[in-house]
mmCIF file of N, CA, C and O in Angstrom:
data_model
loop_
_atom_site.group_PDB
_atom_site.id
_atom_site.type_symbol
_atom_site.label_atom_id
_atom_site.label_comp_id
_atom_site.label_asym_id
_atom_site.label_seq_id
_atom_site.Cartn_x
_atom_site.Cartn_y
_atom_site.Cartn_z
ATOM 1 N N MET A 1 -20.990 4.466 2.595
ATOM 2 C CA MET A 1 -20.063 4.512 3.695
ATOM 3 C C MET A 1 -18.690 4.090 3.185
ATOM 4 O O MET A 1 -18.583 3.102 2.472
ATOM 5 N N ASN A 2 -17.682 4.826 3.580
ATOM 6 C CA ASN A 2 -16.301 4.442 3.306
ATOM 7 C C ASN A 2 -15.773 3.693 4.520
ATOM 8 O O ASN A 2 -15.809 4.206 5.634
ATOM 9 N N ILE A 3 -15.282 2.492 4.310
ATOM 10 C CA ILE A 3 -14.846 1.631 5.406
ATOM 11 C C ILE A 3 -13.417 1.161 5.133
ATOM 12 O O ILE A 3 -13.100 0.716 4.034
ATOM 13 N N VAL A 4 -12.577 1.236 6.165
ATOM 14 C CA VAL A 4 -11.227 0.674 6.092
ATOM 15 C C VAL A 4 -11.306 -0.729 6.686
ATOM 16 O O VAL A 4 -11.710 -0.897 7.837
ATOM 17 N N VAL A 5 -10.953 -1.720 5.899
ATOM 18 C CA VAL A 5 -11.058 -3.121 6.316
ATOM 19 C C VAL A 5 -9.684 -3.648 6.714
ATOM 20 O O VAL A 5 -8.719 -3.531 5.963
ATOM 21 N N PHE A 6 -9.626 -4.226 7.907
ATOM 22 C CA PHE A 6 -8.435 -4.917 8.390
ATOM 23 C C PHE A 6 -8.808 -6.378 8.575
ATOM 24 O O PHE A 6 -9.976 -6.709 8.763
ATOM 25 N N SER A 7 -7.824 -7.259 8.518
ATOM 26 C CA SER A 7 -8.124 -8.669 8.747
ATOM 27 C C SER A 7 -7.076 -9.269 9.672
ATOM 28 O O SER A 7 -5.959 -8.767 9.799
ATOM 29 N N LYS A 8 -7.490 -10.336 10.322
ATOM 30 C CA LYS A 8 -6.596 -11.068 11.200
ATOM 31 C C LYS A 8 -6.749 -12.543 10.886
ATOM 32 O O LYS A 8 -7.862 -13.069 10.850
ATOM 33 N N LYS A 9 -5.626 -13.209 10.642
ATOM 34 C CA LYS A 9 -5.660 -14.648 10.370
ATOM 35 C C LYS A 9 -5.828 -15.401 11.686
ATOM 36 O O LYS A 9 -5.178 -15.095 12.669
ATOM 37 N N ARG A 10 -6.717 -16.377 11.658
ATOM 38 C CA ARG A 10 -6.980 -17.201 12.838
ATOM 39 C C ARG A 10 -7.009 -18.662 12.410
ATOM 40 O O ARG A 10 -7.079 -18.971 11.230
ATOM 41 N N THR A 11 -7.001 -19.542 13.392
ATOM 42 C CA THR A 11 -7.089 -20.971 13.129
ATOM 43 C C THR A 11 -8.248 -21.539 13.922
ATOM 44 O O THR A 11 -8.380 -21.273 15.119
ATOM 45 N N GLY A 12 -9.086 -22.315 13.261
ATOM 46 C CA GLY A 12 -10.240 -22.917 13.909
ATOM 47 C C GLY A 12 -9.860 -24.131 14.727
ATOM 48 O O GLY A 12 -8.700 -24.569 14.753
ATOM 49 N N ALA A 13 -10.829 -24.701 15.406
ATOM 50 C CA ALA A 13 -10.603 -25.887 16.233
ATOM 51 C C ALA A 13 -10.124 -27.069 15.397
ATOM 52 O O ALA A 13 -9.435 -27.948 15.897
ATOM 53 N N ASP A 14 -10.487 -27.060 14.100
ATOM 54 C CA ASP A 14 -10.065 -28.138 13.200
ATOM 55 C C ASP A 14 -8.745 -27.814 12.499
ATOM 56 O O ASP A 14 -8.379 -28.457 11.528
ATOM 57 N N ASN A 15 -8.024 -26.787 12.990
ATOM 58 C CA ASN A 15 -6.727 -26.342 12.460
ATOM 59 C C ASN A 15 -6.808 -25.791 11.049
ATOM 60 O O ASN A 15 -5.807 -25.739 10.350
ATOM 61 N N ARG A 16 -8.003 -25.372 10.611
ATOM 62 C CA ARG A 16 -8.146 -24.738 9.304
ATOM 63 C C ARG A 16 -8.059 -23.229 9.480
ATOM 64 O O ARG A 16 -8.718 -22.663 10.353
ATOM 65 N N PRO A 17 -7.252 -22.544 8.660
ATOM 66 C CA PRO A 17 -7.124 -21.088 8.794
ATOM 67 C C PRO A 17 -8.341 -20.359 8.223
ATOM 68 O O PRO A 17 -8.977 -20.828 7.277
ATOM 69 N N PHE A 18 -8.657 -19.220 8.818
ATOM 70 C CA PHE A 18 -9.700 -18.338 8.309
ATOM 71 C C PHE A 18 -9.366 -16.908 8.725
ATOM 72 O O PHE A 18 -8.493 -16.689 9.566
ATOM 73 N N ASN A 19 -10.010 -15.929 8.102
ATOM 74 C CA ASN A 19 -9.783 -14.526 8.413
ATOM 75 C C ASN A 19 -10.967 -13.942 9.160
ATOM 76 O O ASN A 19 -12.120 -14.260 8.864
ATOM 77 N N THR A 20 -10.678 -13.071 10.118
ATOM 78 C CA THR A 20 -11.679 -12.252 10.783
ATOM 79 C C THR A 20 -11.480 -10.839 10.254
ATOM 80 O O THR A 20 -10.349 -10.350 10.199
ATOM 81 N N TYR A 21 -12.562 -10.174 9.852
ATOM 82 C CA TYR A 21 -12.479 -8.830 9.281
ATOM 83 C C TYR A 21 -13.002 -7.817 10.290
ATOM 84 O O TYR A 21 -14.050 -8.024 10.908
ATOM 85 N N LEU A 22 -12.250 -6.725 10.465
ATOM 86 C CA LEU A 22 -12.542 -5.718 11.481
ATOM 87 C C LEU A 22 -12.465 -4.320 10.903
ATOM 88 O O LEU A 22 -11.768 -4.074 9.917
ATOM 89 N N THR A 23 -13.154 -3.378 11.561
ATOM 90 C CA THR A 23 -13.065 -1.966 11.212
ATOM 91 C C THR A 23 -13.492 -1.138 12.409
ATOM 92 O O THR A 23 -13.869 -1.677 13.455
ATOM 93 N N ARG A 24 -13.427 0.167 12.281
ATOM 94 C CA ARG A 24 -13.965 1.101 13.273
ATOM 95 C C ARG A 24 -14.936 2.005 12.530
ATOM 96 O O ARG A 24 -14.585 2.576 11.505
ATOM 97 N N LEU A 25 -16.172 2.108 13.063
ATOM 98 C CA LEU A 25 -17.183 2.956 12.449
ATOM 99 C C LEU A 25 -17.482 4.139 13.347
ATOM 100 O O LEU A 25 -17.457 4.015 14.576
ATOM 101 N N LYS A 26 -17.782 5.279 12.724
ATOM 102 C CA LYS A 26 -18.118 6.476 13.470
ATOM 103 C C LYS A 26 -19.629 6.648 13.473
ATOM 104 O O LYS A 26 -20.271 6.647 12.437
ATOM 105 N N TRP A 27 -20.203 6.785 14.678
ATOM 106 C CA TRP A 27 -21.630 7.013 14.846
ATOM 107 C C TRP A 27 -21.932 8.500 14.666
ATOM 108 O O TRP A 27 -21.037 9.341 14.666
ATOM 109 N N LYS A 28 -23.222 8.838 14.537
ATOM 110 C CA LYS A 28 -23.630 10.233 14.340
ATOM 111 C C LYS A 28 -23.265 11.122 15.515
ATOM 112 O O LYS A 28 -23.062 12.319 15.338
ATOM 113 N N ASP A 29 -23.158 10.560 16.724
ATOM 114 C CA ASP A 29 -22.791 11.363 17.894
ATOM 115 C C ASP A 29 -21.287 11.593 17.998
ATOM 116 O O ASP A 29 -20.809 12.220 18.930
ATOM 117 N N GLY A 30 -20.512 11.067 17.028
ATOM 118 C CA GLY A 30 -19.071 11.297 16.985
ATOM 119 C C GLY A 30 -18.241 10.193 17.608
ATOM 120 O O GLY A 30 -17.017 10.217 17.499
ATOM 121 N N THR A 31 -18.854 9.225 18.268
ATOM 122 C CA THR A 31 -18.090 8.149 18.881
ATOM 123 C C THR A 31 -17.674 7.132 17.813
ATOM 124 O O THR A 31 -18.360 6.944 16.818
ATOM 125 N N GLU A 32 -16.537 6.489 18.058
ATOM 126 C CA GLU A 32 -16.056 5.424 17.180
ATOM 127 C C GLU A 32 -16.127 4.107 17.925
ATOM 128 O O GLU A 32 -15.784 4.041 19.106
ATOM 129 N N LYS A 33 -16.571 3.063 17.235
ATOM 130 C CA LYS A 33 -16.690 1.754 17.864
ATOM 131 C C LYS A 33 -16.115 0.688 16.953
ATOM 132 O O LYS A 33 -16.220 0.767 15.734
ATOM 133 N N ALA A 34 -15.502 -0.309 17.570
ATOM 134 C CA ALA A 34 -14.959 -1.442 16.824
ATOM 135 C C ALA A 34 -16.112 -2.308 16.329
ATOM 136 O O ALA A 34 -17.077 -2.555 17.052
ATOM 137 N N VAL A 35 -16.006 -2.758 15.078
ATOM 138 C CA VAL A 35 -17.067 -3.539 14.449
ATOM 139 C C VAL A 35 -16.441 -4.724 13.720
ATOM 140 O O VAL A 35 -15.424 -4.575 13.042
ATOM 141 N N THR A 36 -17.049 -5.897 13.875
ATOM 142 C CA THR A 36 -16.666 -7.073 13.101
ATOM 143 C C THR A 36 -17.422 -7.032 11.786
ATOM 144 O O THR A 36 -18.598 -6.686 11.752
ATOM 145 N N LEU A 37 -16.750 -7.371 10.699
ATOM 146 C CA LEU A 37 -17.386 -7.393 9.383
ATOM 147 C C LEU A 37 -17.624 -8.834 8.952
ATOM 148 O O LEU A 37 -16.746 -9.685 9.090
ATOM 149 N N LYS A 38 -18.810 -9.100 8.428
ATOM 150 C CA LYS A 38 -19.143 -10.399 7.833
ATOM 151 C C LYS A 38 -19.592 -10.123 6.403
ATOM 152 O O LYS A 38 -20.461 -9.290 6.171
ATOM 153 N N PHE A 39 -18.972 -10.802 5.448
ATOM 154 C CA PHE A 39 -19.275 -10.584 4.035
ATOM 155 C C PHE A 39 -20.192 -11.688 3.523
ATOM 156 O O PHE A 39 -19.872 -12.872 3.637
ATOM 157 N N LYS A 40 -21.334 -11.298 2.944
ATOM 158 C CA LYS A 40 -22.216 -12.244 2.279
ATOM 159 C C LYS A 40 -21.775 -12.436 0.831
ATOM 160 O O LYS A 40 -22.292 -13.292 0.137
ATOM 161 N N CYS A 41 -20.826 -11.640 0.398
ATOM 162 C CA CYS A 41 -20.206 -11.759 -0.920
ATOM 163 C C CYS A 41 -18.737 -12.122 -0.673
ATOM 164 O O CYS A 41 -18.341 -12.378 0.454
ATOM 165 N N ASP A 42 -17.928 -12.153 -1.716
ATOM 166 C CA ASP A 42 -16.504 -12.453 -1.544
ATOM 167 C C ASP A 42 -15.827 -11.306 -0.794
ATOM 168 O O ASP A 42 -15.978 -10.136 -1.170
ATOM 169 N N PRO A 43 -15.058 -11.605 0.244
ATOM 170 C CA PRO A 43 -14.349 -10.547 0.971
ATOM 171 C C PRO A 43 -13.179 -10.022 0.150
ATOM 172 O O PRO A 43 -12.755 -10.659 -0.824
ATOM 173 N N PRO A 44 -12.631 -8.861 0.522
ATOM 174 C CA PRO A 44 -11.464 -8.339 -0.199
ATOM 175 C C PRO A 44 -10.291 -9.307 -0.103
ATOM 176 O O PRO A 44 -10.084 -9.955 0.918
ATOM 177 N N ARG A 45 -9.526 -9.392 -1.184
ATOM 178 C CA ARG A 45 -8.374 -10.308 -1.206
ATOM 179 C C ARG A 45 -7.195 -9.762 -0.422
ATOM 180 O O ARG A 45 -6.495 -10.502 0.237
ATOM 181 N N GLU A 46 -6.955 -8.469 -0.531
ATOM 182 C CA GLU A 46 -5.824 -7.829 0.140
ATOM 183 C C GLU A 46 -6.342 -6.888 1.220
ATOM 184 O O GLU A 46 -7.238 -6.082 0.968
ATOM 185 N N THR A 47 -5.800 -6.970 2.408
ATOM 186 C CA THR A 47 -6.149 -6.038 3.482
ATOM 187 C C THR A 47 -4.868 -5.513 4.094
ATOM 188 O O THR A 47 -3.848 -6.195 4.045
ATOM 189 N N PRO A 48 -4.859 -4.344 4.652
ATOM 190 C CA PRO A 48 -5.969 -3.410 4.771
ATOM 191 C C PRO A 48 -6.316 -2.793 3.414
ATOM 192 O O PRO A 48 -5.477 -2.701 2.529
ATOM 193 N N CYS A 49 -7.578 -2.399 3.307
ATOM 194 C CA CYS A 49 -8.058 -1.769 2.080
ATOM 195 C C CYS A 49 -9.245 -0.876 2.411
ATOM 196 O O CYS A 49 -9.807 -0.952 3.501
ATOM 197 N N ASN A 50 -9.605 -0.033 1.472
ATOM 198 C CA ASN A 50 -10.774 0.831 1.595
ATOM 199 C C ASN A 50 -11.869 0.274 0.698
ATOM 200 O O ASN A 50 -11.611 -0.056 -0.453
ATOM 201 N N ILE A 51 -13.078 0.177 1.249
ATOM 202 C CA ILE A 51 -14.219 -0.238 0.446
ATOM 203 C C ILE A 51 -15.335 0.794 0.608
ATOM 204 O O ILE A 51 -15.375 1.532 1.587
ATOM 205 N N VAL A 52 -16.215 0.829 -0.368
ATOM 206 C CA VAL A 52 -17.374 1.715 -0.339
ATOM 207 C C VAL A 52 -18.611 0.827 -0.295
ATOM 208 O O VAL A 52 -18.800 -0.027 -1.161
ATOM 209 N N VAL A 53 -19.444 1.031 0.732
ATOM 210 C CA VAL A 53 -20.645 0.225 0.932
ATOM 211 C C VAL A 53 -21.851 1.141 0.954
ATOM 212 O O VAL A 53 -21.879 2.117 1.700
ATOM 213 N N ASP A 54 -22.840 0.829 0.128
ATOM 214 C CA ASP A 54 -24.110 1.547 0.177
ATOM 215 C C ASP A 54 -24.870 1.035 1.406
ATOM 216 O O ASP A 54 -24.916 -0.171 1.656
ATOM 217 N N LYS A 55 -25.458 1.944 2.185
ATOM 218 C CA LYS A 55 -26.150 1.535 3.407
ATOM 219 C C LYS A 55 -27.285 0.556 3.129
ATOM 220 O O LYS A 55 -27.646 -0.237 3.993
ATOM 221 N N ALA A 56 -27.835 0.570 1.915
ATOM 222 C CA ALA A 56 -28.891 -0.383 1.554
ATOM 223 C C ALA A 56 -28.334 -1.805 1.433
ATOM 224 O O ALA A 56 -29.088 -2.772 1.500
ATOM 225 N N ASN A 57 -27.021 -1.937 1.259
ATOM 226 C CA ASN A 57 -26.383 -3.243 1.103
ATOM 227 C C ASN A 57 -25.668 -3.704 2.372
ATOM 228 O O ASN A 57 -24.785 -4.553 2.316
ATOM 229 N N ALA A 58 -26.047 -3.113 3.521
ATOM 230 C CA ALA A 58 -25.413 -3.472 4.783
ATOM 231 C C ALA A 58 -26.473 -3.568 5.877
ATOM 232 O O ALA A 58 -27.527 -2.940 5.799
ATOM 233 N N ASN A 59 -26.169 -4.367 6.890
ATOM 234 C CA ASN A 59 -27.075 -4.555 8.009
ATOM 235 C C ASN A 59 -26.236 -4.653 9.277
ATOM 236 O O ASN A 59 -25.350 -5.496 9.367
ATOM 237 N N LEU A 60 -26.519 -3.795 10.273
ATOM 238 C CA LEU A 60 -25.764 -3.767 11.522
ATOM 239 C C LEU A 60 -26.522 -4.519 12.604
ATOM 240 O O LEU A 60 -27.700 -4.267 12.840
ATOM 241 N N LYS A 61 -25.840 -5.456 13.254
ATOM 242 C CA LYS A 61 -26.438 -6.230 14.335
ATOM 243 C C LYS A 61 -25.686 -5.922 15.620
ATOM 244 O O LYS A 61 -24.454 -5.882 15.631
ATOM 245 N N THR A 62 -26.428 -5.700 16.705
ATOM 246 C CA THR A 62 -25.842 -5.428 18.008
ATOM 247 C C THR A 62 -26.087 -6.631 18.914
ATOM 248 O O THR A 62 -27.171 -7.194 18.915
ATOM 249 N N ARG A 63 -25.074 -7.003 19.670
ATOM 250 C CA ARG A 63 -25.232 -8.074 20.643
ATOM 251 C C ARG A 63 -24.579 -7.640 21.946
ATOM 252 O O ARG A 63 -23.591 -6.927 21.955
ATOM 253 N N SER A 64 -25.144 -8.059 23.037
ATOM 254 C CA SER A 64 -24.578 -7.742 24.350
ATOM 255 C C SER A 64 -23.802 -8.951 24.851
ATOM 256 O O SER A 64 -24.174 -10.095 24.616
ATOM 257 N N PHE A 65 -22.695 -8.667 25.564
ATOM 258 C CA PHE A 65 -21.887 -9.736 26.130
ATOM 259 C C PHE A 65 -21.251 -9.241 27.418
ATOM 260 O O PHE A 65 -21.172 -8.039 27.661
ATOM 261 N N ILE A 66 -20.799 -10.170 28.229
ATOM 262 C CA ILE A 66 -20.126 -9.826 29.479
ATOM 263 C C ILE A 66 -18.627 -9.829 29.214
ATOM 264 O O ILE A 66 -18.070 -10.810 28.713
ATOM 265 N N SER A 67 -17.972 -8.722 29.556
ATOM 266 C CA SER A 67 -16.535 -8.568 29.333
ATOM 267 C C SER A 67 -15.757 -9.562 30.186
ATOM 268 O O SER A 67 -16.043 -9.748 31.370
ATOM 269 N N LYS A 68 -14.748 -10.201 29.574
ATOM 270 C CA LYS A 68 -13.902 -11.130 30.316
ATOM 271 C C LYS A 68 -12.943 -10.398 31.249
ATOM 272 O O LYS A 68 -12.481 -10.961 32.225
ATOM 273 N N THR A 69 -12.632 -9.127 30.936
ATOM 274 C CA THR A 69 -11.658 -8.398 31.735
ATOM 275 C C THR A 69 -12.236 -7.837 33.018
ATOM 276 O O THR A 69 -11.630 -7.950 34.079
ATOM 277 N N ASP A 70 -13.431 -7.226 32.951
ATOM 278 C CA ASP A 70 -13.981 -6.608 34.160
ATOM 279 C C ASP A 70 -15.392 -7.059 34.512
ATOM 280 O O ASP A 70 -15.969 -6.579 35.483
ATOM 281 N N GLY A 71 -15.974 -7.973 33.750
ATOM 282 C CA GLY A 71 -17.287 -8.506 34.061
ATOM 283 C C GLY A 71 -18.457 -7.589 33.756
ATOM 284 O O GLY A 71 -19.592 -7.890 34.103
ATOM 285 N N SER A 72 -18.203 -6.458 33.075
ATOM 286 C CA SER A 72 -19.279 -5.519 32.757
ATOM 287 C C SER A 72 -20.017 -5.952 31.494
ATOM 288 O O SER A 72 -19.489 -6.681 30.663
ATOM 289 N N LEU A 73 -21.246 -5.483 31.365
ATOM 290 C CA LEU A 73 -22.055 -5.761 30.189
ATOM 291 C C LEU A 73 -21.677 -4.774 29.087
ATOM 292 O O LEU A 73 -21.690 -3.559 29.305
ATOM 293 N N GLN A 74 -21.311 -5.271 27.913
ATOM 294 C CA GLN A 74 -20.878 -4.418 26.814
ATOM 295 C C GLN A 74 -21.621 -4.802 25.544
ATOM 296 O O GLN A 74 -22.176 -5.888 25.444
ATOM 297 N N ASP A 75 -21.607 -3.881 24.578
ATOM 298 C CA ASP A 75 -22.220 -4.143 23.277
ATOM 299 C C ASP A 75 -21.149 -4.493 22.260
ATOM 300 O O ASP A 75 -20.072 -3.891 22.240
ATOM 301 N N GLY A 76 -21.450 -5.457 21.409
ATOM 302 C CA GLY A 76 -20.586 -5.813 20.290
ATOM 303 C C GLY A 76 -21.368 -5.592 19.013
ATOM 304 O O GLY A 76 -22.593 -5.712 18.989
ATOM 305 N N TYR A 77 -20.671 -5.265 17.930
ATOM 306 C CA TYR A 77 -21.335 -4.915 16.683
ATOM 307 C C TYR A 77 -20.783 -5.758 15.551
ATOM 308 O O TYR A 77 -19.583 -5.977 15.450
ATOM 309 N N THR A 78 -21.696 -6.209 14.683
ATOM 310 C CA THR A 78 -21.325 -6.930 13.467
ATOM 311 C C THR A 78 -22.037 -6.270 12.302
ATOM 312 O O THR A 78 -23.248 -6.069 12.344
ATOM 313 N N LEU A 79 -21.266 -5.911 11.269
ATOM 314 C CA LEU A 79 -21.823 -5.321 10.063
ATOM 315 C C LEU A 79 -21.799 -6.381 8.971
ATOM 316 O O LEU A 79 -20.733 -6.862 8.584
ATOM 317 N N PHE A 80 -22.996 -6.784 8.512
ATOM 318 C CA PHE A 80 -23.118 -7.747 7.424
ATOM 319 C C PHE A 80 -23.161 -6.972 6.111
ATOM 320 O O PHE A 80 -23.979 -6.072 5.943
ATOM 321 N N ILE A 81 -22.262 -7.304 5.187
ATOM 322 C CA ILE A 81 -22.140 -6.588 3.925
ATOM 323 C C ILE A 81 -22.538 -7.513 2.779
ATOM 324 O O ILE A 81 -21.954 -8.587 2.606
ATOM 325 N N GLU A 82 -23.546 -7.074 2.004
ATOM 326 C CA GLU A 82 -24.011 -7.863 0.865
ATOM 327 C C GLU A 82 -23.197 -7.593 -0.390
ATOM 328 O O GLU A 82 -22.946 -8.496 -1.169
ATOM 329 N N SER A 83 -22.800 -6.334 -0.615
ATOM 330 C CA SER A 83 -21.964 -5.990 -1.765
ATOM 331 C C SER A 83 -21.217 -4.705 -1.465
ATOM 332 O O SER A 83 -21.621 -3.920 -0.609
ATOM 333 N N TYR A 84 -20.119 -4.501 -2.175
ATOM 334 C CA TYR A 84 -19.273 -3.321 -1.986
ATOM 335 C C TYR A 84 -18.486 -3.076 -3.260
ATOM 336 O O TYR A 84 -18.428 -3.936 -4.141
ATOM 337 N N THR A 85 -17.881 -1.907 -3.341
ATOM 338 C CA THR A 85 -16.926 -1.613 -4.403
ATOM 339 C C THR A 85 -15.627 -1.197 -3.745
ATOM 340 O O THR A 85 -15.625 -0.683 -2.621
ATOM 341 N N MET A 86 -14.534 -1.432 -4.427
ATOM 342 C CA MET A 86 -13.233 -1.043 -3.885
ATOM 343 C C MET A 86 -13.118 0.476 -3.918
ATOM 344 O O MET A 86 -13.530 1.127 -4.871
ATOM 345 N N GLY A 87 -12.538 1.049 -2.853
ATOM 346 C CA GLY A 87 -12.335 2.484 -2.760
ATOM 347 C C GLY A 87 -10.913 2.856 -3.145
ATOM 348 O O GLY A 87 -10.212 2.105 -3.831
ATOM 349 N N GLU A 88 -10.486 4.007 -2.665
ATOM 350 C CA GLU A 88 -9.115 4.478 -2.911
ATOM 351 C C GLU A 88 -8.119 3.497 -2.294
ATOM 352 O O GLU A 88 -8.430 2.842 -1.304
ATOM 353 N N PRO A 89 -6.914 3.410 -2.853
ATOM 354 C CA PRO A 89 -5.895 2.538 -2.251
ATOM 355 C C PRO A 89 -5.611 2.966 -0.802
ATOM 356 O O PRO A 89 -5.612 4.150 -0.477
ATOM 357 N N TYR A 90 -5.383 1.995 0.069
ATOM 358 C CA TYR A 90 -5.111 2.260 1.477
ATOM 359 C C TYR A 90 -3.690 2.791 1.631
ATOM 360 O O TYR A 90 -2.747 2.238 1.078
ATOM 361 N N VAL A 91 -3.547 3.879 2.397
ATOM 362 C CA VAL A 91 -2.234 4.456 2.708
ATOM 363 C C VAL A 91 -2.100 4.477 4.221
ATOM 364 O O VAL A 91 -2.937 5.044 4.917
ATOM 365 N N ASP A 92 -1.040 3.873 4.731
ATOM 366 C CA ASP A 92 -0.806 3.799 6.174
ATOM 367 C C ASP A 92 -0.139 5.090 6.654
ATOM 368 O O ASP A 92 0.960 5.413 6.227
ATOM 369 N N HIS A 93 -0.823 5.815 7.548
ATOM 370 C CA HIS A 93 -0.289 7.059 8.087
ATOM 371 C C HIS A 93 0.084 6.910 9.569
ATOM 372 O O HIS A 93 0.288 7.910 10.243
ATOM 373 N N SER A 94 0.194 5.698 10.074
ATOM 374 C CA SER A 94 0.428 5.492 11.497
ATOM 375 C C SER A 94 1.783 5.997 11.970
ATOM 376 O O SER A 94 1.943 6.313 13.141
ATOM 377 N N CYS A 95 2.773 6.085 11.106
ATOM 378 C CA CYS A 95 4.115 6.524 11.516
ATOM 379 C C CYS A 95 4.446 7.937 11.060
ATOM 380 O O CYS A 95 5.594 8.374 11.164
ATOM 381 N N ASP A 96 3.457 8.689 10.564
ATOM 382 C CA ASP A 96 3.725 10.024 10.054
ATOM 383 C C ASP A 96 4.239 10.987 11.114
ATOM 384 O O ASP A 96 5.023 11.877 10.814
ATOM 385 N N ASP A 97 3.817 10.830 12.353
ATOM 386 C CA ASP A 97 4.220 11.755 13.418
ATOM 387 C C ASP A 97 5.543 11.409 14.091
ATOM 388 O O ASP A 97 5.998 12.142 14.965
ATOM 389 N N LEU A 98 6.158 10.321 13.681
ATOM 390 C CA LEU A 98 7.423 9.899 14.296
ATOM 391 C C LEU A 98 8.603 10.604 13.633
ATOM 392 O O LEU A 98 8.601 10.862 12.431
ATOM 393 N N ALA A 99 9.628 10.895 14.437
ATOM 394 C CA ALA A 99 10.841 11.529 13.915
ATOM 395 C C ALA A 99 11.658 10.496 13.144
ATOM 396 O O ALA A 99 11.612 9.297 13.442
ATOM 397 N N ASP A 100 12.433 10.973 12.179
ATOM 398 C CA ASP A 100 13.272 10.063 11.374
ATOM 399 C C ASP A 100 14.416 9.524 12.169
ATOM 400 O O ASP A 100 15.022 9.944 12.964
#
């Protein structure tokens, strides 16, 4: 699987900084869902980046939770990654459609 990894810096209750790793995965039915990444190995140093993960080295966990915004029951996903290799360098195309 080719995965684009993003991270967000956060601060814990003890004021120690840590990173949360996120991505979007595409299911076989074509839908895309937000997924939290947990690394059992060292996480990438620079984000965003592309990584390549063999499905044998990953485990997807689903959890249900109640949405704070509308009170509905929703699914959350966490992908646990045991090992990966770095992929192609990440290129940001978010502003390609904007006029100069």
